[in-house]
mmCIF file of C-alpha atoms in Angstrom:
data_model
loop_
_atom_site.group_PDB
_atom_site.id
_atom_site.type_symbol
_atom_site.label_atom_id
_atom_site.label_comp_id
_atom_site.label_asym_id
_atom_site.label_seq_id
_atom_site.Cartn_x
_atom_site.Cartn_y
_atom_site.Cartn_z
ATOM 1 C CA MET J 1 48.771 44.046 -14.077
ATOM 2 C CA PRO J 2 47.660 41.149 -16.217
ATOM 3 C CA VAL J 3 45.844 38.156 -14.643
ATOM 4 C CA ASP J 4 46.236 34.662 -16.030
ATOM 5 C CA LEU J 5 42.955 32.657 -15.641
ATOM 6 C CA THR J 6 43.897 29.502 -17.447
ATOM 7 C CA ALA J 7 43.283 26.266 -15.597
ATOM 8 C CA GLN J 8 46.023 23.857 -15.047
ATOM 9 C CA VAL J 9 45.715 20.794 -17.187
ATOM 10 C CA ARG J 10 46.373 17.535 -15.442
ATOM 11 C CA PRO J 11 48.305 15.084 -17.440
ATOM 12 C CA ARG J 12 46.363 12.006 -18.471
ATOM 13 C CA SER J 13 47.335 8.778 -16.851
ATOM 14 C CA ALA J 14 49.413 6.597 -18.944
ATOM 15 C CA GLN J 15 46.977 3.677 -18.680
ATOM 16 C CA PRO J 16 43.304 3.956 -19.640
ATOM 17 C CA PHE J 17 40.604 2.456 -17.353
ATOM 18 C CA ARG J 18 40.441 -1.308 -17.643
ATOM 19 C CA LEU J 19 37.681 -3.488 -16.311
ATOM 20 C CA SER J 20 39.278 -6.520 -14.764
ATOM 21 C CA GLY J 21 37.816 -9.820 -13.649
ATOM 22 C CA ARG J 22 38.413 -8.930 -9.991
ATOM 23 C CA MET J 23 36.388 -5.740 -10.366
ATOM 24 C CA VAL J 24 33.478 -7.638 -11.948
ATOM 25 C CA ALA J 25 33.625 -10.332 -9.255
ATOM 26 C CA GLY J 26 33.738 -7.677 -6.499
ATOM 27 C CA ALA J 27 30.771 -5.783 -7.999
ATOM 28 C CA LEU J 28 28.777 -9.002 -8.363
ATOM 29 C CA ILE J 29 29.513 -10.121 -4.791
ATOM 30 C CA GLY J 30 28.731 -6.630 -3.468
ATOM 31 C CA PHE J 31 25.420 -6.555 -5.342
ATOM 32 C CA PHE J 32 24.282 -9.882 -3.909
ATOM 33 C CA LEU J 33 25.413 -8.906 -0.403
ATOM 34 C CA VAL J 34 23.236 -5.785 -0.613
ATOM 35 C CA VAL J 35 20.257 -7.838 -1.889
ATOM 36 C CA ALA J 36 20.717 -10.434 0.874
ATOM 37 C CA GLY J 37 21.008 -7.697 3.501
ATOM 38 C CA VAL J 38 17.819 -5.974 2.360
ATOM 39 C CA ASN J 39 16.001 -9.343 2.276
ATOM 40 C CA ALA J 40 17.151 -10.133 5.824
ATOM 41 C CA VAL J 41 15.888 -6.758 7.094
ATOM 42 C CA MET J 42 12.538 -7.146 5.312
ATOM 43 C CA MET J 43 12.052 -10.724 6.610
ATOM 44 C CA THR J 44 12.839 -9.627 10.159
ATOM 45 C CA ILE J 45 10.323 -6.783 9.975
ATOM 46 C CA ALA J 46 7.667 -9.043 8.417
ATOM 47 C CA ILE J 47 8.089 -11.837 10.963
ATOM 48 C CA THR J 48 8.101 -9.556 14.002
ATOM 49 C CA THR J 49 4.976 -7.656 12.924
ATOM 50 C CA MET J 50 2.893 -10.621 11.665
ATOM 51 C CA PRO J 51 4.089 -14.035 12.798
ATOM 52 C CA GLY J 52 1.558 -15.789 10.551
ATOM 53 C CA VAL J 53 0.124 -17.903 13.353
ATOM 54 C CA ASP J 54 -3.660 -17.827 13.147
ATOM 55 C CA VAL J 55 -4.379 -20.534 15.712
ATOM 56 C CA LYS J 56 -2.341 -21.820 18.627
ATOM 57 C CA SER J 57 -2.676 -25.480 17.673
ATOM 58 C CA ALA J 58 -3.562 -26.500 14.147
ATOM 59 C CA TYR J 59 -3.956 -30.117 15.298
ATOM 60 C CA GLU J 60 -6.639 -29.272 17.873
ATOM 61 C CA THR J 61 -8.407 -27.064 15.354
ATOM 62 C CA SER J 62 -8.484 -29.886 12.805
ATOM 63 C CA GLN J 63 -9.891 -32.284 15.415
ATOM 64 C CA ARG J 64 -12.874 -29.965 16.012
ATOM 65 C CA PHE J 65 -13.656 -29.761 12.289
ATOM 66 C CA ASN J 66 -16.104 -32.715 12.120
ATOM 67 C CA GLY J 67 -17.933 -31.455 15.200
ATOM 68 C CA GLU J 68 -18.243 -28.040 13.596
ATOM 69 C CA ILE J 69 -19.748 -29.548 10.436
ATOM 70 C CA ALA J 70 -22.308 -31.478 12.522
ATOM 71 C CA ARG J 71 -23.181 -28.299 14.435
ATOM 72 C CA MET J 72 -23.715 -26.367 11.183
ATOM 73 C CA GLN J 73 -25.964 -29.119 9.805
ATOM 74 C CA ALA J 74 -28.043 -29.099 13.008
ATOM 75 C CA GLN J 75 -28.318 -25.301 12.801
ATOM 76 C CA GLU J 76 -29.529 -25.549 9.208
ATOM 77 C CA GLN J 77 -32.116 -28.205 10.142
ATOM 78 C CA ARG J 78 -33.553 -25.935 12.850
ATOM 79 C CA GLY J 79 -34.461 -23.431 10.114
ATOM 80 C CA TRP J 80 -33.996 -20.395 12.332
ATOM 81 C CA GLN J 81 -34.101 -16.951 10.740
ATOM 82 C CA ALA J 82 -31.659 -14.434 12.128
ATOM 83 C CA SER J 83 -31.456 -10.727 11.571
ATOM 84 C CA ALA J 84 -28.387 -8.950 12.916
ATOM 85 C CA GLN J 85 -27.862 -5.213 12.811
ATOM 86 C CA ILE J 86 -25.023 -3.009 13.920
ATOM 87 C CA ARG J 87 -25.307 0.754 14.223
ATOM 88 C CA ARG J 88 -23.354 3.637 15.698
ATOM 89 C CA SER J 89 -24.269 5.383 18.923
ATOM 90 C CA GLY J 90 -21.611 8.062 19.326
ATOM 91 C CA ALA J 91 -18.258 6.273 19.579
ATOM 92 C CA ASP J 92 -19.982 3.001 20.546
ATOM 93 C CA ALA J 93 -21.461 0.244 18.389
ATOM 94 C CA VAL J 94 -24.877 -1.233 19.166
ATOM 95 C CA VAL J 95 -25.389 -4.844 18.041
ATOM 96 C CA THR J 96 -28.934 -6.208 17.738
ATOM 97 C CA LEU J 97 -29.832 -9.809 16.918
ATOM 98 C CA SER J 98 -33.353 -11.051 16.292
ATOM 99 C CA LEU J 99 -33.833 -14.841 16.248
ATOM 100 C CA ARG J 100 -37.010 -16.598 15.053
ATOM 101 C CA ASP J 101 -37.655 -20.303 14.607
ATOM 102 C CA ASN J 102 -38.979 -21.833 11.362
ATOM 103 C CA ALA J 103 -42.580 -21.024 12.458
ATOM 104 C CA GLY J 104 -41.685 -17.358 13.077
ATOM 105 C CA ALA J 105 -41.852 -17.625 16.883
ATOM 106 C CA PRO J 106 -39.097 -15.870 18.860
ATOM 107 C CA VAL J 107 -36.232 -18.023 20.094
ATOM 108 C CA ILE J 108 -35.857 -17.216 23.785
ATOM 109 C CA GLY J 109 -33.575 -18.078 26.681
ATOM 110 C CA LEU J 110 -30.252 -18.178 24.861
ATOM 111 C CA LEU J 111 -26.851 -16.974 26.009
ATOM 112 C CA VAL J 112 -25.673 -14.840 23.092
ATOM 113 C CA GLU J 113 -22.260 -13.269 22.597
ATOM 114 C CA ALA J 114 -21.145 -10.917 19.829
ATOM 115 C CA ARG J 115 -17.566 -10.309 18.759
ATOM 116 C CA LEU J 116 -16.349 -7.532 16.516
ATOM 117 C CA GLU J 117 -13.175 -8.917 14.979
ATOM 118 C CA HIS J 118 -10.676 -6.629 13.303
ATOM 119 C CA PRO J 119 -9.361 -8.175 10.070
ATOM 120 C CA ALA J 120 -5.733 -7.221 10.678
ATOM 121 C CA ALA J 121 -5.112 -6.968 14.420
ATOM 122 C CA ARG J 122 -6.598 -9.276 17.040
ATOM 123 C CA ARG J 123 -5.793 -6.790 19.780
ATOM 124 C CA GLU J 124 -8.506 -4.552 18.273
ATOM 125 C CA ASP J 125 -11.230 -7.221 18.777
ATOM 126 C CA HIS J 126 -14.215 -6.456 21.026
ATOM 127 C CA ALA J 127 -16.613 -8.911 22.675
ATOM 128 C CA ALA J 128 -19.875 -8.337 24.519
ATOM 129 C CA PRO J 129 -22.726 -10.505 25.834
ATOM 130 C CA LEU J 130 -26.104 -9.700 24.273
ATOM 131 C CA ASN J 131 -29.003 -9.251 26.651
ATOM 132 C CA GLU J 132 -32.483 -10.385 25.723
ATOM 133 C CA GLY J 133 -34.713 -7.308 25.744
ATOM 134 C CA SER J 134 -37.960 -8.442 24.210
ATOM 135 C CA ALA J 135 -38.629 -12.061 23.288
ATOM 136 C CA GLY J 136 -36.099 -13.240 20.709
ATOM 137 C CA ASP J 137 -34.359 -9.841 20.446
ATOM 138 C CA TYR J 138 -30.855 -9.608 21.883
ATOM 139 C CA THR J 139 -28.871 -6.357 22.194
ATOM 140 C CA ALA J 140 -25.439 -5.206 23.363
ATOM 141 C CA THR J 141 -23.450 -1.982 23.302
ATOM 142 C CA ILE J 142 -19.765 -2.305 22.506
ATOM 143 C CA PRO J 143 -17.851 0.759 23.733
ATOM 144 C CA GLU J 144 -15.235 2.735 21.841
ATOM 145 C CA VAL J 145 -15.225 1.051 18.428
ATOM 146 C CA HIS J 146 -13.452 2.901 15.637
ATOM 147 C CA GLY J 147 -14.780 2.922 12.096
ATOM 148 C CA GLY J 148 -13.676 0.551 9.406
ATOM 149 C CA ARG J 149 -14.247 -2.989 8.200
ATOM 150 C CA TRP J 150 -15.034 -5.606 10.834
ATOM 151 C CA THR J 151 -16.304 -9.162 11.094
ATOM 152 C CA LEU J 152 -19.371 -9.513 13.309
ATOM 153 C CA ALA J 153 -19.327 -12.986 14.879
ATOM 154 C CA VAL J 154 -22.436 -13.962 16.841
ATOM 155 C CA GLN J 155 -22.693 -17.153 18.876
ATOM 156 C CA ALA J 156 -25.757 -18.356 20.792
ATOM 157 C CA ALA J 157 -25.798 -21.207 23.277
ATOM 158 C CA ARG J 158 -28.446 -23.074 25.212
ATOM 159 C CA GLY J 159 -26.682 -24.456 28.263
ATOM 160 C CA THR J 160 -23.364 -25.836 27.065
ATOM 161 C CA GLU J 161 -24.525 -26.514 23.488
ATOM 162 C CA THR J 162 -23.810 -23.940 20.810
ATOM 163 C CA VAL J 163 -27.050 -23.712 18.815
ATOM 164 C CA PHE J 164 -26.395 -20.764 16.493
ATOM 165 C CA VAL J 165 -23.299 -19.197 14.912
ATOM 166 C CA SER J 166 -23.128 -16.420 12.357
ATOM 167 C CA ARG J 167 -20.262 -14.438 10.825
ATOM 168 C CA SER J 168 -20.851 -11.326 8.734
ATOM 169 C CA ARG J 169 -18.563 -8.655 7.353
ATOM 170 C CA VAL J 170 -19.671 -5.183 8.320
ATOM 171 C CA VAL J 171 -18.472 -1.620 7.786
ATOM 172 C CA LEU J 172 -18.722 0.916 10.589
ATOM 173 C CA LYS J 173 -18.522 4.530 9.512
ATOM 174 C CA ASP J 174 -16.934 7.161 11.725
#
């Protein structure tokens, strides 16, 4: 019993493929619709995850600018020397600030606050008041700080006047 294994040959269409103007227009419109759709999705994701707002009111921030310059000039004229350190203590971070005046005497009686600011997410920021242990040496423990890059912002006030501000980039290792 013989078996025939030849494939059936389909007849070729009478007309060969032709690229028409409608096909080109449809492909071009489809391409740009896909690009616009992807752009819309990416913009939505970008805006919902990082709105781009750094301050609540840019106008109020600009109004404080001249006062901030005057405060920095007064801080420079005081000639204070500051030494800030941050170290790990388990999962916590210990911040130490030593303040000396231009004669080397300790600067005492200040209300000092330290902030660890995360560069990407404000919800990760930590703040703690520093307590004066010995004269001119202020210390605070900030609980549960993960490793990585941070900005250490220290602000000292005497009464209602801010007399010292410092910002430093730090790296905490796990």
